[in-house]
Coordinates of C-alpha atoms in Angstrom, one line a residue:
M148 CA 12.1 -43.7 -60.6
G149 CA 11.6 -47.5 -60.4
D150 CA 8.4 -49.2 -59.4
G151 CA 9.8 -49.9 -55.9
A152 CA 9.9 -46.1 -55.1
L153 CA 6.2 -45.7 -55.7
S154 CA 3.8 -46.0 -52.8
V155 CA 0.8 -48.3 -52.8
W156 CA -1.5 -45.3 -53.5
E157 CA 0.7 -44.2 -56.4
K158 CA 0.7 -47.7 -57.9
S159 CA -3.1 -48.0 -57.7
S160 CA -3.8 -44.5 -59.0
T161 CA -4.9 -44.0 -62.6
V162 CA -2.9 -40.8 -62.9
R163 CA 0.8 -40.9 -62.1
V164 CA 2.0 -38.5 -59.5
V165 CA 4.7 -36.6 -61.3
P166 CA 7.3 -34.9 -59.1
S167 CA 8.3 -31.3 -59.6
A168 CA 11.2 -30.6 -62.0
R169 CA 12.7 -28.6 -59.1
P170 CA 11.4 -27.6 -55.7
R171 CA 9.6 -24.3 -55.6
K172 CA 8.4 -21.9 -53.0
L173 CA 4.7 -21.4 -52.8
A174 CA 4.6 -17.9 -51.3
K175 CA 4.7 -15.9 -54.6
V176 CA 2.9 -18.4 -56.9
P177 CA 0.8 -20.8 -54.8
F178 CA -1.0 -22.4 -57.8
V179 CA 0.2 -23.1 -61.3
E180 CA -1.2 -25.5 -63.9
L181 CA -1.0 -26.4 -67.5
A182 CA -4.7 -27.0 -68.3
D183 CA -7.5 -26.0 -70.7
G184 CA -5.0 -25.0 -73.4
R185 CA -3.3 -22.4 -71.1
L186 CA -0.7 -21.9 -68.6
Q187 CA -2.7 -20.5 -65.7
G188 CA -2.5 -20.0 -62.0
V189 CA -2.7 -17.7 -59.0
V190 CA 0.0 -15.1 -58.1
S191 CA 0.2 -13.3 -54.8
S192 CA 0.2 -9.5 -54.9
G193 CA 3.4 -7.9 -53.9
S194 CA 1.7 -4.9 -52.2
D195 CA -1.5 -6.3 -50.6
I196 CA -1.5 -9.6 -48.6
G197 CA -5.3 -10.0 -49.2
R198 CA -5.0 -9.7 -53.0
V199 CA -4.1 -12.4 -55.5
Y200 CA -4.0 -12.3 -59.3
V201 CA -5.3 -15.0 -61.6
S202 CA -3.1 -15.0 -64.6
S203 CA -3.1 -17.1 -67.8
V204 CA -1.3 -17.4 -71.2
A205 CA -3.0 -19.3 -74.0
A206 CA -1.0 -21.9 -76.0
S207 CA -0.1 -21.0 -79.6
S208 CA -1.5 -17.5 -79.6
Y209 CA 0.0 -16.5 -76.3
A210 CA -3.0 -14.4 -75.6
F211 CA -2.8 -13.4 -71.9
S212 CA -5.0 -12.2 -69.1
C213 CA -4.4 -11.1 -65.6
S214 CA -7.0 -9.9 -63.1
T215 CA -7.4 -9.8 -59.3
N216 CA -9.5 -12.3 -57.4
N217 CA -12.2 -9.6 -57.5
N218 CA -12.1 -9.6 -61.3
R219 CA -10.4 -6.2 -61.6
P220 CA -7.9 -6.0 -64.4
C221 CA -4.2 -6.0 -63.6
G222 CA -2.7 -2.5 -64.1
G223 CA 0.6 -4.0 -65.4
A224 CA -0.9 -6.1 -68.2
R225 CA -1.3 -3.3 -70.8
G226 CA -0.1 -4.6 -74.1
T227 CA 2.5 -7.0 -72.8
F228 CA 3.1 -9.6 -70.0
C229 CA 2.9 -8.1 -66.5
N230 CA 5.1 -9.2 -63.6
H231 CA 2.4 -11.6 -62.4
I232 CA 2.5 -13.5 -65.7
R233 CA 6.3 -13.6 -65.7
A234 CA 6.3 -15.0 -62.2
L235 CA 3.7 -17.6 -63.2
L236 CA 5.9 -18.6 -66.1
G237 CA 9.0 -18.8 -63.9
E238 CA 7.2 -21.1 -61.4
A239 CA 5.7 -23.2 -64.2
V240 CA 9.3 -23.9 -65.4
L241 CA 10.3 -24.9 -61.9
Q242 CA 7.2 -27.1 -61.5
Y243 CA 7.1 -28.8 -65.0
G244 CA 10.5 -28.1 -66.6
T245 CA 11.3 -25.8 -69.5
E246 CA 10.8 -28.4 -72.2
R247 CA 7.3 -29.4 -71.0
V248 CA 6.1 -25.8 -70.6
A249 CA 7.5 -24.8 -74.1
R250 CA 5.9 -27.9 -75.7
Y251 CA 2.5 -27.2 -74.0
L252 CA 2.5 -23.5 -75.0
K253 CA 4.0 -24.3 -78.4
V254 CA 7.0 -22.0 -78.0
E255 CA 10.1 -22.2 -80.1
A256 CA 12.8 -20.8 -77.7
G257 CA 15.9 -22.7 -78.6
D258 CA 17.9 -25.3 -76.7
A259 CA 19.1 -23.2 -73.7
A260 CA 15.6 -21.9 -73.0
D261 CA 14.6 -20.8 -69.5
A262 CA 11.5 -18.9 -68.3
Q263 CA 13.0 -15.6 -69.4
A264 CA 13.7 -16.9 -72.9
L265 CA 10.2 -18.4 -73.1
A266 CA 8.7 -15.0 -72.1
H267 CA 10.8 -13.2 -74.7
A268 CA 9.8 -15.6 -77.5
M269 CA 6.1 -15.2 -76.6
T270 CA 6.1 -11.4 -76.3
A271 CA 8.0 -11.2 -79.6
A272 CA 4.9 -12.6 -81.2
R273 CA 3.0 -9.5 -79.9
P274 CA 0.1 -11.4 -78.3
G275 CA -3.1 -9.7 -77.5
A276 CA -5.4 -9.7 -74.5
G277 CA -7.0 -13.1 -73.8
D278 CA -10.3 -14.2 -72.5
A279 CA -10.5 -13.5 -68.7
S280 CA -13.6 -15.5 -68.2
A281 CA -11.7 -18.6 -67.1
A282 CA -10.3 -16.8 -64.1
A283 CA -13.2 -17.8 -61.9
Q284 CA -12.7 -21.5 -62.6
V285 CA -8.9 -21.2 -62.0
F286 CA -9.5 -19.4 -58.7
S287 CA -12.1 -22.0 -57.7
R288 CA -9.6 -24.8 -58.3
F289 CA -7.0 -22.9 -56.3
L290 CA -9.4 -22.6 -53.4
R291 CA -10.3 -26.3 -53.6
Q292 CA -6.6 -27.1 -53.5
L293 CA -6.2 -25.0 -50.3
S294 CA -9.0 -26.9 -48.7
Y295 CA -6.9 -30.1 -49.0
L296 CA -4.2 -28.4 -46.9
E297 CA -6.6 -28.1 -44.0
L298 CA -7.1 -31.9 -43.8
A299 CA -5.2 -34.0 -41.3
P300 CA -2.4 -36.1 -43.0
T301 CA -3.7 -39.6 -43.8
T302 CA -3.1 -42.3 -46.3
A303 CA -6.8 -43.2 -46.4
P304 CA -8.7 -42.3 -49.6
L305 CA -10.7 -39.0 -49.6
P306 CA -14.5 -39.7 -49.8
E307 CA -15.0 -36.9 -52.5
M308 CA -12.5 -38.6 -54.7
H309 CA -14.0 -42.0 -54.4
W310 CA -15.3 -41.9 -58.0
F311 CA -11.7 -42.2 -59.3
P312 CA -11.3 -45.9 -60.2
T313 CA -8.2 -47.8 -59.2
T314 CA -6.2 -49.6 -61.9
G315 CA -7.1 -53.0 -60.5
A316 CA -10.9 -52.3 -60.4
V317 CA -13.1 -54.3 -62.8
A318 CA -16.8 -53.6 -63.6
A319 CA -19.2 -56.1 -62.1

């Protein structure tokens, strides 16, 4: 992508807007991120429209956790990755690309790796249960992201993000 394809906002931003590796549908996994040394996100329940799961996998150790938005443990995450974690991993590959996810999680899955190969490589290491205490923070960031969807489309800066400096700004 050349500089001509970037908008004025993207050019002045301190953080580059990175497009998705491939388009993804947000109904099943509305929020996915590589942050805090984990792949983490929110996965919709297949059986209850009012329930979501906050799932995560730690880099290197592949320790995993999955719980509902009410902090109840996932019934499928007993000793191995549940379907929510597998769905999160699949959407992360769509969002960031296989190489970036594998590099972030420190997974050796070969050249032809996909989400299934990454999951297989991580579960082969027999990871244990991880710390579920970060679920509240992940869910809070997800809710914050949802609040941005309620805003009217605009190119004007958002007041709460005013503290982000532009690249051309100089201290007085």
